[in-house]
Short mmCIF file of C-alpha atoms and ligand atoms in Angstrom, two decimals:
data_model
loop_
_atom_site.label_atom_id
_atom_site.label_comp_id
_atom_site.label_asym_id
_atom_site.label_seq_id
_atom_site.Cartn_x
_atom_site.Cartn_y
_atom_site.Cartn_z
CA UNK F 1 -3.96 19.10 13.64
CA UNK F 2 -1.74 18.68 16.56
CA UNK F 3 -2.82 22.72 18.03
CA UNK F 4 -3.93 25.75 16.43
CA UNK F 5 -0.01 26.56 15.28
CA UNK F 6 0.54 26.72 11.30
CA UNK F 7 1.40 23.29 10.18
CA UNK F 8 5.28 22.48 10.02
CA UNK F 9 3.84 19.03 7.92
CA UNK F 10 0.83 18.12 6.14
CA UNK F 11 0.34 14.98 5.29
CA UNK F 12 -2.29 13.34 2.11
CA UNK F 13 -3.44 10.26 2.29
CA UNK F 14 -6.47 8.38 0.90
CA UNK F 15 -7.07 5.21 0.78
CA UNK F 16 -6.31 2.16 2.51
CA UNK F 17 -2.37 1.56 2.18
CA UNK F 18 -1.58 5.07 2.11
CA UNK F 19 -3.54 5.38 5.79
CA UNK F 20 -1.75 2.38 7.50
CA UNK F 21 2.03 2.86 5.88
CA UNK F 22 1.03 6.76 7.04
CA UNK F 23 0.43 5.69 10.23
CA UNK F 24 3.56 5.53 11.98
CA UNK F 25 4.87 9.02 10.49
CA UNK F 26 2.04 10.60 12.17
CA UNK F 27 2.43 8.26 15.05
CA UNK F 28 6.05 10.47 15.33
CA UNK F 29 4.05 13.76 14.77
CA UNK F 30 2.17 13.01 17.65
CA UNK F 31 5.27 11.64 19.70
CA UNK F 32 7.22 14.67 19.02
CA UNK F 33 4.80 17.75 19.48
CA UNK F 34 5.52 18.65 15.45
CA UNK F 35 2.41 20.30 14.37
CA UNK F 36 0.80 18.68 11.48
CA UNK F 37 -2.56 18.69 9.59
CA UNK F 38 -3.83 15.45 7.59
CA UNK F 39 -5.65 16.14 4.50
CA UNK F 40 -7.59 13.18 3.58
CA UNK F 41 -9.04 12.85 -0.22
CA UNK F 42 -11.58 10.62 0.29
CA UNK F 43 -10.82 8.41 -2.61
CA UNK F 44 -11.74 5.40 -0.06
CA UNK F 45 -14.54 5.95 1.46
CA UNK F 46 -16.12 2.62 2.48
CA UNK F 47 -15.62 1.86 6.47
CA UNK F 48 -13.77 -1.19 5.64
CA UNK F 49 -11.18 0.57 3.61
CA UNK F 50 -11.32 3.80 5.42
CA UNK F 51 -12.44 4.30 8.95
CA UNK F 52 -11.78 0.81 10.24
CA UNK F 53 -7.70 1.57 10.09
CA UNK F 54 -8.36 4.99 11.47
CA UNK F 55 -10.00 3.41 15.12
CA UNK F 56 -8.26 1.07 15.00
CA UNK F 57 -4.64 2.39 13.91
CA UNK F 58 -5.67 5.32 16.91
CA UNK F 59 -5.06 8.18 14.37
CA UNK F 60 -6.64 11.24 14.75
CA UNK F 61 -9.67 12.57 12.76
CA UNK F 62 -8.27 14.13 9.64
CA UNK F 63 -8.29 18.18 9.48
CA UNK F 64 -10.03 18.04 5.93
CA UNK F 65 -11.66 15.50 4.28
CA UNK F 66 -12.19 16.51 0.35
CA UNK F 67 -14.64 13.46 0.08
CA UNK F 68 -13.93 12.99 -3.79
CA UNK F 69 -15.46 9.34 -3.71
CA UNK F 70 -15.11 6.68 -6.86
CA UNK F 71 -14.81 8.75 -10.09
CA UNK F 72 -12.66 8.30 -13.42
CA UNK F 73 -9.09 8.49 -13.19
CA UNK F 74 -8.70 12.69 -14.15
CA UNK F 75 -12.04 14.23 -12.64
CA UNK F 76 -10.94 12.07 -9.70
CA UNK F 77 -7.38 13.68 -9.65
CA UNK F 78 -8.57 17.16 -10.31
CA UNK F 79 -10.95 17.54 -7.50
CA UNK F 80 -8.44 16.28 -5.40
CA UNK F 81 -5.88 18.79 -6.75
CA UNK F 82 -8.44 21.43 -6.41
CA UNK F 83 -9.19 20.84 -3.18
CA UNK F 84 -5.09 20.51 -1.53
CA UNK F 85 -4.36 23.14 -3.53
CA UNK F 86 -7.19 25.39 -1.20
CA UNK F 87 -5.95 24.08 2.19
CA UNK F 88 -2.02 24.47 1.24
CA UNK F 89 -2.32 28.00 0.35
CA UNK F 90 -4.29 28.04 3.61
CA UNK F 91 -1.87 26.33 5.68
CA UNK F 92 0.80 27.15 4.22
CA UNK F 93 3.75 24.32 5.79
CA UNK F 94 7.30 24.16 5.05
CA UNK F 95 6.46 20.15 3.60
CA UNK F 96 3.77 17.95 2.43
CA UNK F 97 3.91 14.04 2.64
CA UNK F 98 2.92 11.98 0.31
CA UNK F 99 3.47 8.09 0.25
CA UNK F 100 2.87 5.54 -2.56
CA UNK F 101 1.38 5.51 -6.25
CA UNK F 102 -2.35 6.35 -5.49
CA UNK F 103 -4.44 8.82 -7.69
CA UNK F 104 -4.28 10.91 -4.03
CA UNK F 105 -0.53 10.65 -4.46
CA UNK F 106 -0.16 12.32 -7.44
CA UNK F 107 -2.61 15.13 -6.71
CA UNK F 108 -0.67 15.97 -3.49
CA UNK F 109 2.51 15.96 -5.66
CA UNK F 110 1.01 18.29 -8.52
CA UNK F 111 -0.41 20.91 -5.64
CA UNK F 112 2.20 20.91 -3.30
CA UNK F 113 5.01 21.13 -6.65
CA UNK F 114 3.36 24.36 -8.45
CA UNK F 115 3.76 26.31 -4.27
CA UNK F 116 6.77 27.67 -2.56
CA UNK F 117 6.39 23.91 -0.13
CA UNK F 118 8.74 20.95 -0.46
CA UNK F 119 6.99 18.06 -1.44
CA UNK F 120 8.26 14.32 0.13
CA UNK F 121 7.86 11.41 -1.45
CA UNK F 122 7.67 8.30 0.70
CA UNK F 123 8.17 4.84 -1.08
CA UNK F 124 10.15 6.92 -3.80
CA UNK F 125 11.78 4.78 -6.28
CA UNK F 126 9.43 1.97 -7.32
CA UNK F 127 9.10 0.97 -10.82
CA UNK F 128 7.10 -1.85 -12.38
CA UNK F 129 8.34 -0.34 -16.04
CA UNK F 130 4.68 -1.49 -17.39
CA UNK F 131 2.99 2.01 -17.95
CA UNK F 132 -0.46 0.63 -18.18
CA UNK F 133 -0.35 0.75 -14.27
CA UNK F 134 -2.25 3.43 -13.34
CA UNK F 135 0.00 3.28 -10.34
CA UNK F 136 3.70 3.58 -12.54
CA UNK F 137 1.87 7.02 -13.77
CA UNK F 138 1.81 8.48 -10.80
CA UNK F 139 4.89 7.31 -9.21
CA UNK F 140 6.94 8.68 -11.49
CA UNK F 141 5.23 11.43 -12.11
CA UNK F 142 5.41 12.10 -8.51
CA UNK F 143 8.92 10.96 -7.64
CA UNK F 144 9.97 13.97 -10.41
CA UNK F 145 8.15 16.40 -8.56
CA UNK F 146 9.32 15.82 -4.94
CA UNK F 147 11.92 17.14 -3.00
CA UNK F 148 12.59 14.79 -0.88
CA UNK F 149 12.34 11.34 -1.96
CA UNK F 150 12.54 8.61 0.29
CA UNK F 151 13.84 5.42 -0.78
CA UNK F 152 12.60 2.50 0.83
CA UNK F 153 15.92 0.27 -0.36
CA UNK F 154 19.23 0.60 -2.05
CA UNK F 155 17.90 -0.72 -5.45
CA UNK F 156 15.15 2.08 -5.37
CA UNK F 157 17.50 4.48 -4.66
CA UNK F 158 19.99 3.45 -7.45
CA UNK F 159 16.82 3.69 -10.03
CA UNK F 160 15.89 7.20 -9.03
CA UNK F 161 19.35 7.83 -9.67
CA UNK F 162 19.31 6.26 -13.25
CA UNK F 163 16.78 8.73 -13.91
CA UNK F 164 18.61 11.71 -13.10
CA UNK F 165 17.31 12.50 -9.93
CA UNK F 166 19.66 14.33 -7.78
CA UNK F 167 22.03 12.65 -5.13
CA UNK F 168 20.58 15.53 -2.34
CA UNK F 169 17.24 14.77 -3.04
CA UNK F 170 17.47 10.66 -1.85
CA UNK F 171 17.15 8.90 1.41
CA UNK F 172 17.43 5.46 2.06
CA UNK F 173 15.13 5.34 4.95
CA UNK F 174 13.34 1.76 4.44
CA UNK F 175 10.17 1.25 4.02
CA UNK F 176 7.81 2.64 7.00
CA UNK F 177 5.27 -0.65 6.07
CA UNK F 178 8.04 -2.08 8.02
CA UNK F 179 7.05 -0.15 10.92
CA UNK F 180 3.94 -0.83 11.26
CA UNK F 181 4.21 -4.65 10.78
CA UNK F 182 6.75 -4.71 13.95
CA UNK F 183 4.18 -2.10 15.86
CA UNK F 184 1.51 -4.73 15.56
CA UNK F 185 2.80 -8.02 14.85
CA UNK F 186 2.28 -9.26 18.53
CA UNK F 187 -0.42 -7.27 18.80
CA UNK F 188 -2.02 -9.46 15.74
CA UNK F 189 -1.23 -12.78 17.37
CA UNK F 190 -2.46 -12.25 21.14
CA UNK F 191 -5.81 -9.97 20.06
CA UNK F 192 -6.96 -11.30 16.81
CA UNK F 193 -9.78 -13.83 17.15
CA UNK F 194 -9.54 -13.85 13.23
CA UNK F 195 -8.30 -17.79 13.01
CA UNK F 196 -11.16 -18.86 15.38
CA UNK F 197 -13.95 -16.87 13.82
CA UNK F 198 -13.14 -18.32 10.23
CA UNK F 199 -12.08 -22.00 11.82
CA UNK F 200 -8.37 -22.01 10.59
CA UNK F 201 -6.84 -22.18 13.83
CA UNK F 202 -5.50 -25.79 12.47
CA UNK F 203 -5.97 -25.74 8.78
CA UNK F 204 -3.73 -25.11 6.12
CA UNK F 205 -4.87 -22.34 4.35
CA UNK F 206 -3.92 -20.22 1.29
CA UNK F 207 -4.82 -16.13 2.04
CA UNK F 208 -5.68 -14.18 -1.49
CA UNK F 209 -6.20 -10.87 -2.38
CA UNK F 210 -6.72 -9.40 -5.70
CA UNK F 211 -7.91 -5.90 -6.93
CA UNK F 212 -5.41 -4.36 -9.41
CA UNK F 213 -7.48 -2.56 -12.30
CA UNK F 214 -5.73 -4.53 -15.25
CA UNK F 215 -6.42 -7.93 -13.19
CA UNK F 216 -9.95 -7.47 -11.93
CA UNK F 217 -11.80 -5.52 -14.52
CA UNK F 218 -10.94 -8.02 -17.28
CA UNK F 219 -13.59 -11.24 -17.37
CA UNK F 220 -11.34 -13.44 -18.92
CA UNK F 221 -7.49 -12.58 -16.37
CA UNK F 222 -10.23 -12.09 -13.61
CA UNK F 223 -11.36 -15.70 -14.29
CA UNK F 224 -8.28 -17.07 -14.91
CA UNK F 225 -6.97 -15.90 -11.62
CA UNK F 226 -9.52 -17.69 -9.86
CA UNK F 227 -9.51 -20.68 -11.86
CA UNK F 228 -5.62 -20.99 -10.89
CA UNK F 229 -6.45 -20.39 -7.41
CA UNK F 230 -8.79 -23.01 -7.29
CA UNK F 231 -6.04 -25.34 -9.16
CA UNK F 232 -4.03 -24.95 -5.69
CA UNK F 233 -6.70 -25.18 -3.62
CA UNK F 234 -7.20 -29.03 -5.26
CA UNK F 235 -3.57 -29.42 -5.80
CA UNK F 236 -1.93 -28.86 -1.65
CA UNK F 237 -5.44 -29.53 0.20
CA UNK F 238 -5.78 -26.24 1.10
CA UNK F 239 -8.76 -23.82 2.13
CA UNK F 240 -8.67 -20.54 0.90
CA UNK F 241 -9.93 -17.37 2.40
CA UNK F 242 -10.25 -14.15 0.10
CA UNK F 243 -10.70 -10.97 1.67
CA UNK F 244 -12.61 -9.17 -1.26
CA UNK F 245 -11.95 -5.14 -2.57
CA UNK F 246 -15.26 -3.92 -3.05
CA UNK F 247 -13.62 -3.02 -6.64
CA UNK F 248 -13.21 -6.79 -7.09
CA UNK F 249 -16.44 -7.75 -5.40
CA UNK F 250 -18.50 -5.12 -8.10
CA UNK F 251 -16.62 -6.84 -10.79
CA UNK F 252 -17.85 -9.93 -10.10
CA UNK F 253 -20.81 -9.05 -9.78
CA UNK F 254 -21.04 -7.11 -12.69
CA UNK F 255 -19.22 -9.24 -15.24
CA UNK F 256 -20.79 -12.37 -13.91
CA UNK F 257 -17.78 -14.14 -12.99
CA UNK F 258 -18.18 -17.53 -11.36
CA UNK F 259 -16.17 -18.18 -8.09
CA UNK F 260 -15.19 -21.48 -7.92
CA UNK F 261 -16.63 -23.55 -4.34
CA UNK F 262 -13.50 -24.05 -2.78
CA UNK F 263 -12.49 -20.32 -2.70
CA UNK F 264 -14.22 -18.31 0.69
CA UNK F 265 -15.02 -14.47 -0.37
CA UNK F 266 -15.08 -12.65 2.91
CA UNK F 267 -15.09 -8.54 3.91
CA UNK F 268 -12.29 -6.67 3.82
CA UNK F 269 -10.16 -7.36 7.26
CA UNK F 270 -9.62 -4.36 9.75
CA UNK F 271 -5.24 -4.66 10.19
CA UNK F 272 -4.75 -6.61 12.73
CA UNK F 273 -6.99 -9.75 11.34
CA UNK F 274 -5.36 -9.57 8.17
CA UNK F 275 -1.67 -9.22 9.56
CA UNK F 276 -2.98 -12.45 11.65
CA UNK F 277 -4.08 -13.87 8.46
CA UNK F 278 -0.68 -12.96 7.10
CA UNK F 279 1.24 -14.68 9.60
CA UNK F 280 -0.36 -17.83 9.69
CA UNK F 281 -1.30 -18.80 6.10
CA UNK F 282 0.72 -21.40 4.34
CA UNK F 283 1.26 -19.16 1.38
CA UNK F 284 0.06 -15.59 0.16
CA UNK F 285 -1.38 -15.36 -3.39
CA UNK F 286 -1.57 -11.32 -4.27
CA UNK F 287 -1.95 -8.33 -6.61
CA UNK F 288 -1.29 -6.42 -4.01
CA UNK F 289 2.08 -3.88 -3.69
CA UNK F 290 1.82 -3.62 0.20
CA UNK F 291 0.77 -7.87 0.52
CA UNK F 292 4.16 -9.00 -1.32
CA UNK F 293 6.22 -6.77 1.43
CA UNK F 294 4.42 -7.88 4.56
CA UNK F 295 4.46 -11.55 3.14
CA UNK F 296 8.05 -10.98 2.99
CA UNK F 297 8.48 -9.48 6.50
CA UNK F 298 6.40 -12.15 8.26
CA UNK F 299 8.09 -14.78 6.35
CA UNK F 300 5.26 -16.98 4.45
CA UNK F 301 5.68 -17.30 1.41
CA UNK F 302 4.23 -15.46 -1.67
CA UNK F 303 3.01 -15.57 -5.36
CA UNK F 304 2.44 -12.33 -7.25
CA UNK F 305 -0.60 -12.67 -9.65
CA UNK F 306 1.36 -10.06 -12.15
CA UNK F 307 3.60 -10.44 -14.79
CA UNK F 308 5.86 -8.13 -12.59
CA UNK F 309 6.35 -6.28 -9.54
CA UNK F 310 7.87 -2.70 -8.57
CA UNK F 311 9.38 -5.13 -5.46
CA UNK F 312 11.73 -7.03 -7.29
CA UNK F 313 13.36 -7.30 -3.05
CA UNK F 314 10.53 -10.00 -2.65
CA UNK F 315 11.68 -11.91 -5.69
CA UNK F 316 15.94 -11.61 -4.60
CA UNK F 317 15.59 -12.90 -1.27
CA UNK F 318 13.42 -15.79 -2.27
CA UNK F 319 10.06 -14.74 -0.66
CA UNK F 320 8.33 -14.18 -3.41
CA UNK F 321 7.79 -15.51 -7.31
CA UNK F 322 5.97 -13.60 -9.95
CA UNK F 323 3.31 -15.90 -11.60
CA UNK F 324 0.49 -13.63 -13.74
CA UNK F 325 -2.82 -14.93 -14.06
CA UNK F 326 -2.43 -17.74 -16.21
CA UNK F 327 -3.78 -20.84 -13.79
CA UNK F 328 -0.57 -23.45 -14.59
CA UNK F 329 1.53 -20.67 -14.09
CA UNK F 330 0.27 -20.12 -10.69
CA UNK F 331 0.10 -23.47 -9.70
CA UNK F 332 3.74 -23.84 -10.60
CA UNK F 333 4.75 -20.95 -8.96
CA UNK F 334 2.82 -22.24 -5.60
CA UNK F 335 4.27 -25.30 -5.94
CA UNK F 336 7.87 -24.06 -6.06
CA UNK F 337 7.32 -21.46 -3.51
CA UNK F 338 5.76 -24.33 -1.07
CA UNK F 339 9.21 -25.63 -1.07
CA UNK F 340 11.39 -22.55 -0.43
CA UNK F 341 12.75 -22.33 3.10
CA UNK F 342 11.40 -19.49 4.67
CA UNK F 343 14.92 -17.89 6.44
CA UNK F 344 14.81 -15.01 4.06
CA UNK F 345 15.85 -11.40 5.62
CA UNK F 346 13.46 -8.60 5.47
CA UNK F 347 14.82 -5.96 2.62
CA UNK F 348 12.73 -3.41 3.76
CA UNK F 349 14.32 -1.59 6.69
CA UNK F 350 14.27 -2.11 10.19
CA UNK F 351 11.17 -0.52 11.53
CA UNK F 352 12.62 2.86 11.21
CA UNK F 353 11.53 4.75 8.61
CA UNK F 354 8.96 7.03 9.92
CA UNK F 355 11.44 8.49 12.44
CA UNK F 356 14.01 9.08 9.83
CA UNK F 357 11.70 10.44 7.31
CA UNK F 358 10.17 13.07 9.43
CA UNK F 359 14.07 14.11 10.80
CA UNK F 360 14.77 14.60 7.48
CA UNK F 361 12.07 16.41 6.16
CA UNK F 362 12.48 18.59 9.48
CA UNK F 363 16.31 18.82 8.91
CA UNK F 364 15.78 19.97 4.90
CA UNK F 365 13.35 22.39 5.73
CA UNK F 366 15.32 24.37 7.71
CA UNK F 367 18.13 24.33 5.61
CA UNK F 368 18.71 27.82 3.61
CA UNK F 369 18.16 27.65 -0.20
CA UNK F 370 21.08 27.53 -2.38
C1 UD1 R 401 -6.80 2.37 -5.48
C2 UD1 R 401 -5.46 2.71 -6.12
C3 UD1 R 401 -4.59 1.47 -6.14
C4 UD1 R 401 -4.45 0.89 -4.74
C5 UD1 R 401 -5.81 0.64 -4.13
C6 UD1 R 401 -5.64 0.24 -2.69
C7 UD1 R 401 -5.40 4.41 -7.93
C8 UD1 R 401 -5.35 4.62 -9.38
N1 UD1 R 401 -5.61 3.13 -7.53
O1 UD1 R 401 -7.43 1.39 -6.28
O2 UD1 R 401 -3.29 1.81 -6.59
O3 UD1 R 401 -3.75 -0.33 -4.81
O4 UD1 R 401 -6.57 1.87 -4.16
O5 UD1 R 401 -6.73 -0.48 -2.21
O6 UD1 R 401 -5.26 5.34 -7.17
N2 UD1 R 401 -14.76 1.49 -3.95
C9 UD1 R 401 -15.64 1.29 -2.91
N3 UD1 R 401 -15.37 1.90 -1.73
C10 UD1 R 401 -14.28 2.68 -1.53
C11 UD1 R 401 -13.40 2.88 -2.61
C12 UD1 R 401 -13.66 2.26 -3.80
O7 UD1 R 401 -16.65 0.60 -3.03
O8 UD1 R 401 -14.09 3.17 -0.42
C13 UD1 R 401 -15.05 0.80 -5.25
C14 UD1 R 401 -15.84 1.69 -6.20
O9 UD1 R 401 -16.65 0.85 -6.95
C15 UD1 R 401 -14.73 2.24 -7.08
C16 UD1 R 401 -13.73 1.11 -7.14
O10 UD1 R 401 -13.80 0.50 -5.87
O11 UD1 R 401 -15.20 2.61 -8.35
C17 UD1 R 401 -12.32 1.56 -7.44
O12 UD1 R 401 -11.88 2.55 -6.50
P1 UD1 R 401 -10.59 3.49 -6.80
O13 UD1 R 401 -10.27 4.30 -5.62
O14 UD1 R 401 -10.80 4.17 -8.10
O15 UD1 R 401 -9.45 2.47 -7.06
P2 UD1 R 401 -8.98 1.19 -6.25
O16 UD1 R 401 -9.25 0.00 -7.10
O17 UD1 R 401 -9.53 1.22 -4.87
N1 UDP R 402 -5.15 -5.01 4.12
C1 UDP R 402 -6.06 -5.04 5.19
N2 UDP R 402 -7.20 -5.77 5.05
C2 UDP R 402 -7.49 -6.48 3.92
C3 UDP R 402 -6.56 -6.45 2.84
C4 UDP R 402 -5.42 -5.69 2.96
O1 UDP R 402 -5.82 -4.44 6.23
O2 UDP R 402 -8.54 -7.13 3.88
C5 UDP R 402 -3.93 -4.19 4.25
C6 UDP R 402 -2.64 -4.94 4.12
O3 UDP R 402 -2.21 -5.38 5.37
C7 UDP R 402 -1.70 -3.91 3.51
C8 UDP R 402 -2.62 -2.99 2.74
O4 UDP R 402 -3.94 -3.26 3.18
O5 UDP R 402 -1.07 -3.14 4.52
C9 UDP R 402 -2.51 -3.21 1.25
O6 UDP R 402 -3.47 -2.46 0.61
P1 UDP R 402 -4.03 -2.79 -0.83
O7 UDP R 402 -3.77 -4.20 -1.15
O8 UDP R 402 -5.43 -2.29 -0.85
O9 UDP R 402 -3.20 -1.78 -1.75
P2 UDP R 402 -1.76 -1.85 -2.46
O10 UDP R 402 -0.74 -2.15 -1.44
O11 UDP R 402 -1.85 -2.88 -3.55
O12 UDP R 402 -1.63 -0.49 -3.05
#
């Protein structure tokens, strides 16, 4: 917490996307003297997910770490719930901050909706429509809970409306990922030893990343994603480097999945050797929400290893195509995305967001109730 004041914001966050697309709203927090409190969950716990972003992101310690670890999806969400419930009634703020689809997410929403505190939803908007997603669960869930719901994009903004959602309650603010891409883009190229370490400083290289539940916890998709991987691999003479999710890693561990030669499992990256890793792969092969944007915003170009995406930007402006797991499928969709030109403008904001997200949640709060 910024002093010993009663919070005007408290922010949840906890795991690894939430903490870096967090990081530039409390980055304004700390520019503008607005005290704040950060209640981390714990869900990630792992330094690689967890404290590496912290150090090297420079954000402060959180205030309250509920240290709920790796359980099943609803004794997961209830401690959590629990637990922000405790420090809100505590702390009482005028808003709490939530961003994304995690199970953390949707705790914060559930506490901070049943108290007299407006809840803000950042990355509001995002639909996949497949309700198997853990991840669709709690983004709609939370998006009809909150407040204050900011949009990252016009499109996202037009869906919340579709569903009701009340004109006062949206802001198109972009998407604050887009933030912290332009914070540490240069920063990426002129500190990262990442290229020389793995020797890819002149190599043409495909960068992968897979962990989504409904990919990774199923032998046969699971296997299938990495046999198409290694079709590309063959296919464009490339290397491949795969920064593993321990969930992946246990998976393949524990369902005895063989990973073909040519693809090279390595630790999760801190941000700054994965943005590098980003910016100078040949193309981006991901399950990941927060990989297709920042493929898009560096400009390389991408292949989704799902059937669809709640970033349907990616696919409009050409950076991205949506391949599943079936191997042809993703060597196709390489192959056609290895020929795309690469001029595509960012749909995600302009680097923004954060400031406009914490105006507005300052603005709203001290507007009288009607
Ligand atoms: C969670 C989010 C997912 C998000 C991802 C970001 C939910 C439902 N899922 O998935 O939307 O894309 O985070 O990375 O909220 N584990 C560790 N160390 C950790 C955390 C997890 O080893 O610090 C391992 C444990 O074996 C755990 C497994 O990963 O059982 C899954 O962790 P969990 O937090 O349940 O989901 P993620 O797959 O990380
Ligand atoms: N990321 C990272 N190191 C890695 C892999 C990913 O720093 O080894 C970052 C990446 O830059 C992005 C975020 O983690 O900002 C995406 O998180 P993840 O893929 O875990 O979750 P999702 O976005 O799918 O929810």
């Amino acid at each position: 917490m910024i002093d010993t004041e009663q919070p005007e914001i408290c922010i949840v966050l906890g795991t690894r996307p939430e903490i870096i697309k967090l990081a530039p709203i409390i980055r304004v927090c700390e520019q503008k003297g607005i005290p704040y409190s950060l209640i981390h969950t714990g869900q990630h716990y792992s330094e690689k997910l967890d404290a590496v972003f912290f150090e090297q992101l420079n954000l402060p310690e959180p205030d309250h770490n509920l240290e709920v670890g790796s359980q099943t999806h609803g004794f997961q969400t209830s401690e959590m719930l629990a637990g922000i419930e405790e420090i809100l009634l505590e702390e009482q703020p005028d808003t709490v901050l939530v961003q994304g689809d995690t199970n953390s997410v949707l705790a914060g929403a559930i506490a901070t909706s049943k108290l007299d505190i407006a809840l803000g939803h950042v990355e509001a908007g995002l639909r996949s429509f497949d309700r198997e997603m853990p991840e669709e669960t709690n983004r709609v869930l939370t998006d009809h809970a909150a407040d204050y719901l900011f949009a990252p994009t016009a499109d996202a903004a037009e869906l919340l409306r579709d569903e009701g959602i009340p004109e006062e309650r949206i802001f198109m603010t972009g998407n604050t990922v887009v933030d912290a891409v332009y914070e540490h883009s240069d920063l990426a190229s002129d500190r990262s030893d990442v290229l020389a370490d793995l020797g890819l400083e002149s190599t043409q290289y495909a960068l992968v990343t897979a962990h989504r539940a409904e990919n990774v916890d199923d032998r046969e998709r699971f296997g299938g994603l990495l046999e198409g991987i290694d079709s590309v691999a063959q296919a464009n003479d490339l290397e491949v480097v795969y920064p593993i999710h321990p969930r992946a890693e246990k998976q393949i561990d524990e369902l005895e999945i063989p990973v073909p030669e040519s693809i090279r499992l390595i630790s999760p990256q801190d941000y700054l050797d994965f943005l590098r890793l980003e910016q100078a792969a040949t193309i981006i092969l991901t399950d990941s929400g927060g990989v297709q944007e920042e493929a898009c915003i560096v400009g390389v170009p991408c292949v989704t290893l799902r059937k669809n995406t709640e970033r349907p930007e990616t696919l409009n402006v050409g950076a991205n195509k949506l391949a599943g797991v079936d191997p042809d499928a993703i060597e196709r969709a390489t192959k056609e995305m290895l020929k795309m030109e690469t001029t595509w403008e960012n749909p995600f904001g302009d680097g923004t967001a954060a400031e406009q997200i914490i105006e507005i949640s300052q603005a709203e709060s001290r507007e009288p109730e009607t």
